[in-house]
Coordinates of C-alpha atoms and ligand atoms in Angstrom, one line a residue:
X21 CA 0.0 0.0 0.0
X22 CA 2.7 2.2 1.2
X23 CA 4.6 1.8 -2.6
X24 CA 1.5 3.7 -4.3
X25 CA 1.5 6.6 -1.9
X26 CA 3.8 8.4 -3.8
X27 CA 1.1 8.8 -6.9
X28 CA -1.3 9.9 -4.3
X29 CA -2.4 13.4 -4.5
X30 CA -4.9 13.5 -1.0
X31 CA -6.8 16.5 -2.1
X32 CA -7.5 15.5 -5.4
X33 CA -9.7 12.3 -4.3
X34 CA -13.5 12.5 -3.6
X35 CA -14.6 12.3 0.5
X36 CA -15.6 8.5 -0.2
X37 CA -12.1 7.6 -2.1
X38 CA -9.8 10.0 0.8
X39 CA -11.8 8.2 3.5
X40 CA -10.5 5.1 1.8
X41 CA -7.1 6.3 1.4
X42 CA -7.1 6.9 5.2
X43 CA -7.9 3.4 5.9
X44 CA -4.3 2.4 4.0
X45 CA -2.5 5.3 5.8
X46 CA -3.8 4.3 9.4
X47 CA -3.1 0.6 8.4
X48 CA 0.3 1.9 6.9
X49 CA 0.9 4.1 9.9
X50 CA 1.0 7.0 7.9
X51 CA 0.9 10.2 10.8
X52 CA 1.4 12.9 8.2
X53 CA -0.8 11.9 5.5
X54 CA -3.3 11.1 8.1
X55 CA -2.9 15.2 9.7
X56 CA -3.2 15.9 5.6
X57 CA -6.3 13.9 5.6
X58 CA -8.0 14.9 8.6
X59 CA -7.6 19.1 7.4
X60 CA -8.8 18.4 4.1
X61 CA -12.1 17.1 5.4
X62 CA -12.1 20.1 8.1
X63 CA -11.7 22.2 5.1
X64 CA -14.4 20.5 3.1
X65 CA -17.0 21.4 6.1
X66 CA -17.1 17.5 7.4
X67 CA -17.9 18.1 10.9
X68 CA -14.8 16.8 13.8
X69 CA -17.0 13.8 15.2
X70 CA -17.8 12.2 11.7
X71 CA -14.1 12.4 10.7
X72 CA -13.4 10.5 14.2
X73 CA -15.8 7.9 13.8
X74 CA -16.3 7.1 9.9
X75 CA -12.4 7.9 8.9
X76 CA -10.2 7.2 12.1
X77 CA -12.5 4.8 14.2
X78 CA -13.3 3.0 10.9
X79 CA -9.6 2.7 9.9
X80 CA -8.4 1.5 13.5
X81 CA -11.1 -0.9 13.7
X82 CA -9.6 -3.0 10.5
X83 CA -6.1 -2.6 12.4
X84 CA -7.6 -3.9 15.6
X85 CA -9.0 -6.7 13.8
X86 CA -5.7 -7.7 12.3
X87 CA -4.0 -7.6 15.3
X88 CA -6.5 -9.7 17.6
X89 CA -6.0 -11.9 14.1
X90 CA -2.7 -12.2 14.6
X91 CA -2.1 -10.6 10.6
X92 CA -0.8 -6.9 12.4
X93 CA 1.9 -7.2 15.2
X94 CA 3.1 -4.9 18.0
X95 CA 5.3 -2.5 16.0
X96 CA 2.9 -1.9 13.0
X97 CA -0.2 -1.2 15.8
X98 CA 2.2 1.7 17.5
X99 CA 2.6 3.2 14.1
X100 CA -1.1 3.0 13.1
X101 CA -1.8 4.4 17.2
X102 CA 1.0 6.9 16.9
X103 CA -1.1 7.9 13.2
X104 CA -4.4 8.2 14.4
X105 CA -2.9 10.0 17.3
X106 CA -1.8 12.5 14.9
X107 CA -5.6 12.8 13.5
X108 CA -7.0 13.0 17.1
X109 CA -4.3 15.8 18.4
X110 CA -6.1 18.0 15.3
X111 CA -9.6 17.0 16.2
X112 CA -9.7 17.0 20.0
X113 CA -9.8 20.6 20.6
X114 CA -12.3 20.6 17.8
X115 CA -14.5 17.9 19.2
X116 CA -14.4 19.4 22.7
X117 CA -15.9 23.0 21.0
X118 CA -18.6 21.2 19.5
X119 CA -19.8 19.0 22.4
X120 CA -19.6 15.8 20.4
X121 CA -20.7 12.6 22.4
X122 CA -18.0 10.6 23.9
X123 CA -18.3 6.5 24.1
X124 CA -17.2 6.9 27.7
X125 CA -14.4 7.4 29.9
X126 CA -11.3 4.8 31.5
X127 CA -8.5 5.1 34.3
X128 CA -6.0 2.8 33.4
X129 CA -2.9 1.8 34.8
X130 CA -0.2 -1.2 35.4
X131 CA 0.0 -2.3 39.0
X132 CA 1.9 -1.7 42.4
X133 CA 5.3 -3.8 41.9
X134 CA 5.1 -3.5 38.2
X135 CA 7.0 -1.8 35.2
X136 CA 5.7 -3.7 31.9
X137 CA 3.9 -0.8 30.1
X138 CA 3.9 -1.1 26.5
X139 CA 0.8 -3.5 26.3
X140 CA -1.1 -0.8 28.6
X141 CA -0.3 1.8 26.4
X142 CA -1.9 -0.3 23.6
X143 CA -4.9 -0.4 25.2
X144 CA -4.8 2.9 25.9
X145 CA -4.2 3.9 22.2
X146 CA -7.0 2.0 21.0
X147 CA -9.7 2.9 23.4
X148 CA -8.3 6.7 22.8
X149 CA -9.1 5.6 19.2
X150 CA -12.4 4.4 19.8
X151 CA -13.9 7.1 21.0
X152 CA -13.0 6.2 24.7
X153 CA -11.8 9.5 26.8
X154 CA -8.1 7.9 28.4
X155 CA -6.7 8.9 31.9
X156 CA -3.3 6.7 32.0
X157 CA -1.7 6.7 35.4
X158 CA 1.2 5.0 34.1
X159 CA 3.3 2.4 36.1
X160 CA 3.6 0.8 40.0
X161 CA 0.4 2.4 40.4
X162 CA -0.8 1.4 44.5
X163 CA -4.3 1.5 45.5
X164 CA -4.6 4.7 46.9
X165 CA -3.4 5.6 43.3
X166 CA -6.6 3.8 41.8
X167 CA -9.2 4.9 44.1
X168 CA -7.6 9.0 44.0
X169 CA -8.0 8.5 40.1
X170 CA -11.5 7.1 40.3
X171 CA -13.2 9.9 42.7
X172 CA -11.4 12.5 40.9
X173 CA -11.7 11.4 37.1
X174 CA -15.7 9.6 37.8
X175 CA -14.5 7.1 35.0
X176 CA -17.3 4.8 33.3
X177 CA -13.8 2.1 33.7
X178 CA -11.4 1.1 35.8
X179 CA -8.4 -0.6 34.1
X180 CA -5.7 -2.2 35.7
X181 CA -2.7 -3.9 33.6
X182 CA -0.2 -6.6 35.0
X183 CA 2.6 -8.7 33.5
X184 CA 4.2 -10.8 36.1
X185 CA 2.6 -13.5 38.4
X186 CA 4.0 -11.8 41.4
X187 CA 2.1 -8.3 40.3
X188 CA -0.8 -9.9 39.5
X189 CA -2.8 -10.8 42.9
X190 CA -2.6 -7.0 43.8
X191 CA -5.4 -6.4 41.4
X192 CA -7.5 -8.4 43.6
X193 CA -6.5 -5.9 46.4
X194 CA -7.7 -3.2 44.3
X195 CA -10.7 -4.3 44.1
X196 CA -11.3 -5.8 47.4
X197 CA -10.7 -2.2 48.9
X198 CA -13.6 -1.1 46.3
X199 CA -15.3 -3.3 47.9
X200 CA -14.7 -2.1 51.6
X201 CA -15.2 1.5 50.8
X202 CA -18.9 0.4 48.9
X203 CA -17.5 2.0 45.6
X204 CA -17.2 -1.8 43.8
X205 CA -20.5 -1.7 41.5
X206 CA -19.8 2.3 40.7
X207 CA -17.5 1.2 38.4
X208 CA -16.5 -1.3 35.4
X209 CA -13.5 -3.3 36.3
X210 CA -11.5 -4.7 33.5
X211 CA -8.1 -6.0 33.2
X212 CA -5.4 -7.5 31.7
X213 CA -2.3 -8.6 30.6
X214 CA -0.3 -11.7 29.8
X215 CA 0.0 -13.9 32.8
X216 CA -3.8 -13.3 33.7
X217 CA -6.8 -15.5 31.9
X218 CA -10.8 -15.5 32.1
X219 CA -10.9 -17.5 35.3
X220 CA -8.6 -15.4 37.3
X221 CA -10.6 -12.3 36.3
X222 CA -13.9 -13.7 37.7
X223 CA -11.7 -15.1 40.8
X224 CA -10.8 -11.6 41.9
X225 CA -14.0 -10.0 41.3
X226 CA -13.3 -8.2 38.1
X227 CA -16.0 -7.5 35.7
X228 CA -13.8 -9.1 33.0
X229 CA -10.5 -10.1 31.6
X230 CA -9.5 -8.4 28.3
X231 CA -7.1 -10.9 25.8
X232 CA -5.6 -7.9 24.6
X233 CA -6.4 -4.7 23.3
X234 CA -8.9 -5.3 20.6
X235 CA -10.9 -7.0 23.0
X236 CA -10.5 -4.5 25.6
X237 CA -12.2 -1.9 23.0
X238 CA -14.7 -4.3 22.6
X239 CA -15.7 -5.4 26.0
X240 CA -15.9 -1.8 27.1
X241 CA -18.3 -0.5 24.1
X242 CA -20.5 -3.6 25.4
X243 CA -20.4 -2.8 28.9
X244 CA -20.5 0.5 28.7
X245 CA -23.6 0.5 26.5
X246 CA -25.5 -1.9 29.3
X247 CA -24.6 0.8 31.7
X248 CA -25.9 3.5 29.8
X249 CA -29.3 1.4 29.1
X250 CA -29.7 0.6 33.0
X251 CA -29.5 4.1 33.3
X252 CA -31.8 5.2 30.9
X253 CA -34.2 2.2 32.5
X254 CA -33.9 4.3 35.7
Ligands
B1M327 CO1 9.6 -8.4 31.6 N1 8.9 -10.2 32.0 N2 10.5 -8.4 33.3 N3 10.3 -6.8 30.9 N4 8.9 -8.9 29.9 C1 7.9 -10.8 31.1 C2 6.5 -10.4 31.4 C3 8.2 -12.3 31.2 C4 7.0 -13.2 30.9 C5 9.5 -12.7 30.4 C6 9.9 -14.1 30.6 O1 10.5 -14.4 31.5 N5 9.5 -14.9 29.6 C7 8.6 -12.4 32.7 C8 7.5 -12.6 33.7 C9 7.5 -14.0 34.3 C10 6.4 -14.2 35.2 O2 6.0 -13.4 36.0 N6 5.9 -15.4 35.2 C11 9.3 -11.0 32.9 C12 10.2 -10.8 34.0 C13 10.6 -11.9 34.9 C14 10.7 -9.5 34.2 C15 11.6 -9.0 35.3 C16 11.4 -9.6 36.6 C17 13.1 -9.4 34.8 C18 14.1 -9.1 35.7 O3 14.4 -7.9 36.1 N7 14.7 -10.1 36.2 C19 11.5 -7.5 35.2 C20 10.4 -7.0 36.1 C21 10.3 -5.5 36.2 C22 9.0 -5.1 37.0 O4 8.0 -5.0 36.4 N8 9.2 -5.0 38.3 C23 11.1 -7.3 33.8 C24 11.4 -6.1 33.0 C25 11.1 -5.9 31.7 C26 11.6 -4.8 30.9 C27 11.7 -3.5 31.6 C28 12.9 -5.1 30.3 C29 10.6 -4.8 29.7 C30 9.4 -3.9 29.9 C31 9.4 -2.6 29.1 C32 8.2 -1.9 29.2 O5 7.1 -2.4 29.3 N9 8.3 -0.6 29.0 C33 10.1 -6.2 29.7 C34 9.5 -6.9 28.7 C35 9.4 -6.1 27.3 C36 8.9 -8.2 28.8 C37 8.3 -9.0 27.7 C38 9.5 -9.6 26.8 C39 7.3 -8.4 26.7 C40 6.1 -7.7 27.4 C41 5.3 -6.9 26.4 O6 5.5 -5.7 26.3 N10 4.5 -7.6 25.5 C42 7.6 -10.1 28.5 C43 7.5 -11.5 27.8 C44 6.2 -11.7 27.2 O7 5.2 -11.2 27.6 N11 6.2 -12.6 26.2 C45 8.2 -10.0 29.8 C46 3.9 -6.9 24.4 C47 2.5 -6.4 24.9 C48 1.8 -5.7 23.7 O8 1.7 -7.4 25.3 O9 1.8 -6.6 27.7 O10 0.7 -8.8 27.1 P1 1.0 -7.4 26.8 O11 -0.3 -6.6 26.6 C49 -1.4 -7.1 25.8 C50 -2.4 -8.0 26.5 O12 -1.8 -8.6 27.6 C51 -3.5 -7.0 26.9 O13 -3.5 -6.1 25.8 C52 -2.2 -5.9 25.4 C53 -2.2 -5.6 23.9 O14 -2.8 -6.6 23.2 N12 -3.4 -6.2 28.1 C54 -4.5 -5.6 28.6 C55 -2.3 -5.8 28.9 N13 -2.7 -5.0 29.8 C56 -4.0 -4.8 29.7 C57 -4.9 -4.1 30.5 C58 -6.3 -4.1 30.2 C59 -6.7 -4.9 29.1 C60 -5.8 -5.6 28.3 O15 -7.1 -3.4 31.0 C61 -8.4 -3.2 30.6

């Protein structure tokens, strides 16, 4: 894909054919085509939130679905993240000014003990990139950490990240303490990472495990929307 781009002339193509094109360039991890992109339908009156969801949402979805498929790996995701990062950096202050709807909001960070970050900051790239507002507290993050984050940020999520079997069990004292302090059901506790699996998840009380970050996007649009409808139910 990346061999043709050269021929490419962005603003020459129709809004159907560049919305195509940015598909490739997320896929391609393309950040300055993708800024190119991104103005040109600003300048052609497309309003911030469509070019979010049908252009960059749309193109991160195919990359998230090659990776979970195992066709996209690590390296190529961070390019396509660190692309539509690009698009996003134009559009936030944009999509801010016009009040458009957010999918919801996470706290996220990688456990007390524990250094791995690169497969938080995945998840953090591709919930940022589907629509999901992102507060990332980073690394060896203790439960006071969590619970500060939570009252302050009122999060729709709670993520927690860990990569080593010794870090792991502290995310049961995470949410144990949610669980002293009544705050447990407030919240939708998902995490992850490479040591954990389904069963552990439901052993320490988490709503649930995430494989990795395509199914983190996934299981937070779901829970999110069941929220939202319980809500709305009253
Ligand atoms: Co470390 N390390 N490491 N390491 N390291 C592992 C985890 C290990 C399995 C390597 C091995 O021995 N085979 C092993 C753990 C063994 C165990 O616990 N059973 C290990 C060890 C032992 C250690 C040290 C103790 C080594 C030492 O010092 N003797 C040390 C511990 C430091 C500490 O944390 N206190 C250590 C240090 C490091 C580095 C600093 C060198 C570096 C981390 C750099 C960084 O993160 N900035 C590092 C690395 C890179 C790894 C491996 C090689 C790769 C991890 C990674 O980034 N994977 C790892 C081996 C491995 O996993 N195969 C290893 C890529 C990433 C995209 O995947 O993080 O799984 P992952 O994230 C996925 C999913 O898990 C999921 O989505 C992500 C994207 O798809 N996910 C979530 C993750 N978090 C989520 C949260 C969610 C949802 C989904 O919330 C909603």
């Amino acid at each position: 894909m990346a061999d043709e781009e050269d021929d490419i002339i962005l603003a020459d193509l129709s809004d159907e054919e560049l919305v195509e094109q940015m598909f490739d360039d997320l896929y391609d991890g393309l950040k300055e085509e993708i800024e190119e992109s991104v103005n040109i339908l600003l300048e052609r009156g497309w309003q911030p939130y469509d070019i979010l969801t049908k252009a960059l949402v749309g193109g991160m979805t195919i990359v998230g679905n090659d990776f979970r498929d195992g066709i996209l790996f690590v390296p190529e995701v961070l390019l396509a993240a660190n692309a539509m990062k690009g698009g996003m950096f134009i559009l936030k202050p944009l999509l801010i000014s016009t009040g458009a709807p957010r999918v919801g909001k996470m706290v996220i960070g990688t456990v007390k003990g524990d250094i791995h970050d690169i497969g938080k900051n995945l998840v953090s790239m591709m919930m940022e990139g589907a629509g999901f507002e992102v507060v990332d507290l980073g690394i060896n993050n203790a439960v006071d950490s969590y619970l500060d984050a939570i009252e302050a940020e009122q999060p729709d999520i709670l993520g927690m990240s860990a990569l080593l079997t010794t870090t792991m069990p502290y995310m049961k004292v995470v949410i144990d303490t949610m669980v002293e302090k009544g705050i447990r059901d407030d919240y939708i506790v998902l995490v992850g990472g490479a040591p954990l699996n389904e069963e552990f998840g439901k052993a320490i009380g988490a709503d649930a495990y995430c494989r990795d970050a395509a199914v983190a996007v996934e299981t937070a649009k779901t829970f999110v929307g069941r929220k939202h409808n319980q809500l709305a139910a009253g």
